[in-house]
Amino acid sequence: QVEVVESGGGLVQPGGSLRLSCAASGSIESIYAMAWYQQVPGKQRELVAGITSGSSSGVTNYADSVKGRFTISRDIAKNTIYLQMNSLKPEDTALYYCAAVGGDRKFLAWGQGTQVTVSA
């Protein structure tokens, strides 16, 4: 069983930065990748960024809307991934969820979500 816990959300002005963290615990060896999703009321949860696990540097992917502004990274020793969010826009306002994905590409765990609000 895998558990993930997010932290780091908050209120920031447009153009500002935030860093989200997501710590995984449990059956870490079963995790193929971890990812960040965002969800706004009335819409489906959407992928923001993902990164593969393993001993290599990790393969990353990003939603077009965040390319060049957000960076996903990981600390293998801490079983933690990060989402560095720069040049934040009001449209980035959402509840951000961390997810762990297994080798069969099925979700192993979701976090409780952390709110990011971008507003003047």
Coordinates of C-alpha atoms in Angstrom, one line a residue:
Q1 CA 0.0 0.0 0.0
V2 CA 1.2 3.5 -0.9
E3 CA 0.3 6.8 0.7
V4 CA 1.1 10.3 -0.5
V5 CA 0.8 13.6 1.4
E6 CA 1.0 17.0 -0.2
S7 CA 2.1 20.3 1.3
G8 CA 3.0 23.8 0.2
G9 CA -0.1 25.4 -1.2
G10 CA -1.3 28.9 -0.4
L11 CA -2.2 32.3 -1.7
V12 CA 0.2 34.1 -4.0
Q13 CA 0.0 37.1 -6.2
P14 CA 0.1 36.8 -10.0
G15 CA 3.7 36.4 -11.2
G16 CA 4.7 34.9 -7.9
S17 CA 6.1 31.4 -7.1
L18 CA 5.2 28.5 -4.9
R19 CA 6.7 25.0 -4.3
L20 CA 4.5 22.0 -3.6
S21 CA 5.9 18.9 -2.0
C22 CA 4.5 15.4 -2.0
A23 CA 6.0 12.7 0.2
A24 CA 5.3 9.0 -0.5
S25 CA 5.4 6.2 2.0
G26 CA 4.6 2.5 2.2
S27 CA 5.4 0.2 -0.8
I28 CA 7.7 2.7 -2.5
E29 CA 9.1 0.0 -4.8
S30 CA 5.7 -0.4 -6.5
I31 CA 5.6 3.2 -7.7
Y32 CA 6.3 3.6 -11.4
A33 CA 5.7 7.4 -11.5
M34 CA 4.4 10.3 -9.5
A35 CA 2.4 13.2 -10.8
W36 CA 0.6 16.4 -10.0
Y37 CA -3.0 17.1 -11.0
Q38 CA -5.1 20.1 -10.7
Q39 CA -8.8 20.4 -10.3
V40 CA -11.2 23.4 -10.3
P41 CA -14.8 23.2 -9.3
G42 CA -17.0 21.7 -12.1
K43 CA -14.1 20.3 -14.1
Q44 CA -12.3 17.1 -14.3
R45 CA -8.9 16.6 -12.6
E46 CA -6.2 17.4 -15.2
L47 CA -2.5 16.3 -15.3
V48 CA -0.1 19.1 -14.6
A49 CA 3.2 17.3 -14.6
G50 CA 4.6 13.8 -14.0
I51 CA 8.0 12.2 -13.4
T52 CA 9.0 8.5 -13.5
S53 CA 10.7 6.8 -10.6
G54 CA 13.7 4.5 -10.6
S55 CA 17.5 5.1 -10.5
S56 CA 17.7 7.2 -13.6
S57 CA 17.1 10.9 -13.6
G58 CA 13.4 10.4 -14.3
V59 CA 11.4 11.2 -17.4
T60 CA 9.2 14.2 -17.0
N61 CA 6.1 15.5 -18.9
Y62 CA 4.1 18.7 -18.6
A63 CA 0.8 20.1 -19.6
D64 CA 1.2 22.7 -22.3
S65 CA -0.3 25.3 -20.1
V66 CA 2.6 25.1 -17.6
K67 CA 5.6 24.3 -19.8
G68 CA 8.4 26.8 -19.1
R69 CA 6.8 27.9 -15.8
F70 CA 6.5 24.8 -13.7
T71 CA 9.2 22.2 -12.9
I72 CA 8.7 18.8 -11.4
S73 CA 11.6 17.2 -9.6
R74 CA 12.2 14.4 -7.1
D75 CA 14.4 13.5 -4.1
I76 CA 14.8 9.8 -4.2
A77 CA 16.3 9.7 -0.7
K78 CA 13.3 11.4 0.7
N79 CA 10.7 9.6 -1.5
T80 CA 9.4 13.1 -2.3
I81 CA 8.5 15.0 -5.4
Y82 CA 8.2 18.7 -5.9
L83 CA 6.4 21.1 -8.1
Q84 CA 8.1 24.4 -8.5
M85 CA 5.6 26.8 -9.9
N86 CA 6.9 30.2 -11.2
S87 CA 5.2 33.0 -13.0
L88 CA 1.9 32.0 -11.5
K89 CA -1.3 33.1 -13.2
P90 CA -4.9 33.4 -11.8
E91 CA -5.9 30.5 -14.0
D92 CA -3.5 28.3 -12.1
T93 CA -5.8 28.6 -9.1
A94 CA -6.9 25.1 -8.3
L95 CA -6.8 22.2 -5.8
Y96 CA -3.5 20.4 -6.6
Y97 CA -3.4 16.7 -6.0
C98 CA -0.4 14.4 -5.9
A99 CA -0.7 10.9 -7.3
A100 CA 1.4 7.7 -7.3
V101 CA 1.1 5.4 -10.3
G102 CA 2.0 1.7 -10.4
G103 CA 3.8 -0.3 -13.1
D104 CA 0.4 -1.2 -14.6
R105 CA -0.2 2.5 -15.0
K106 CA -3.0 2.4 -12.5
F107 CA -3.3 4.9 -9.6
L108 CA -1.9 3.6 -6.3
A109 CA -2.7 6.6 -4.2
W110 CA -4.0 10.1 -4.2
G111 CA -3.2 12.8 -1.7
Q112 CA -5.8 15.0 0.1
G113 CA -5.1 18.0 -2.1
T114 CA -3.5 21.3 -1.4
Q115 CA -5.1 24.6 -2.5
V116 CA -3.2 27.1 -4.7
T117 CA -4.8 30.5 -5.1
V118 CA -3.3 33.1 -7.4
S119 CA -4.9 36.5 -6.8
A120 CA -4.0 40.1 -6.3

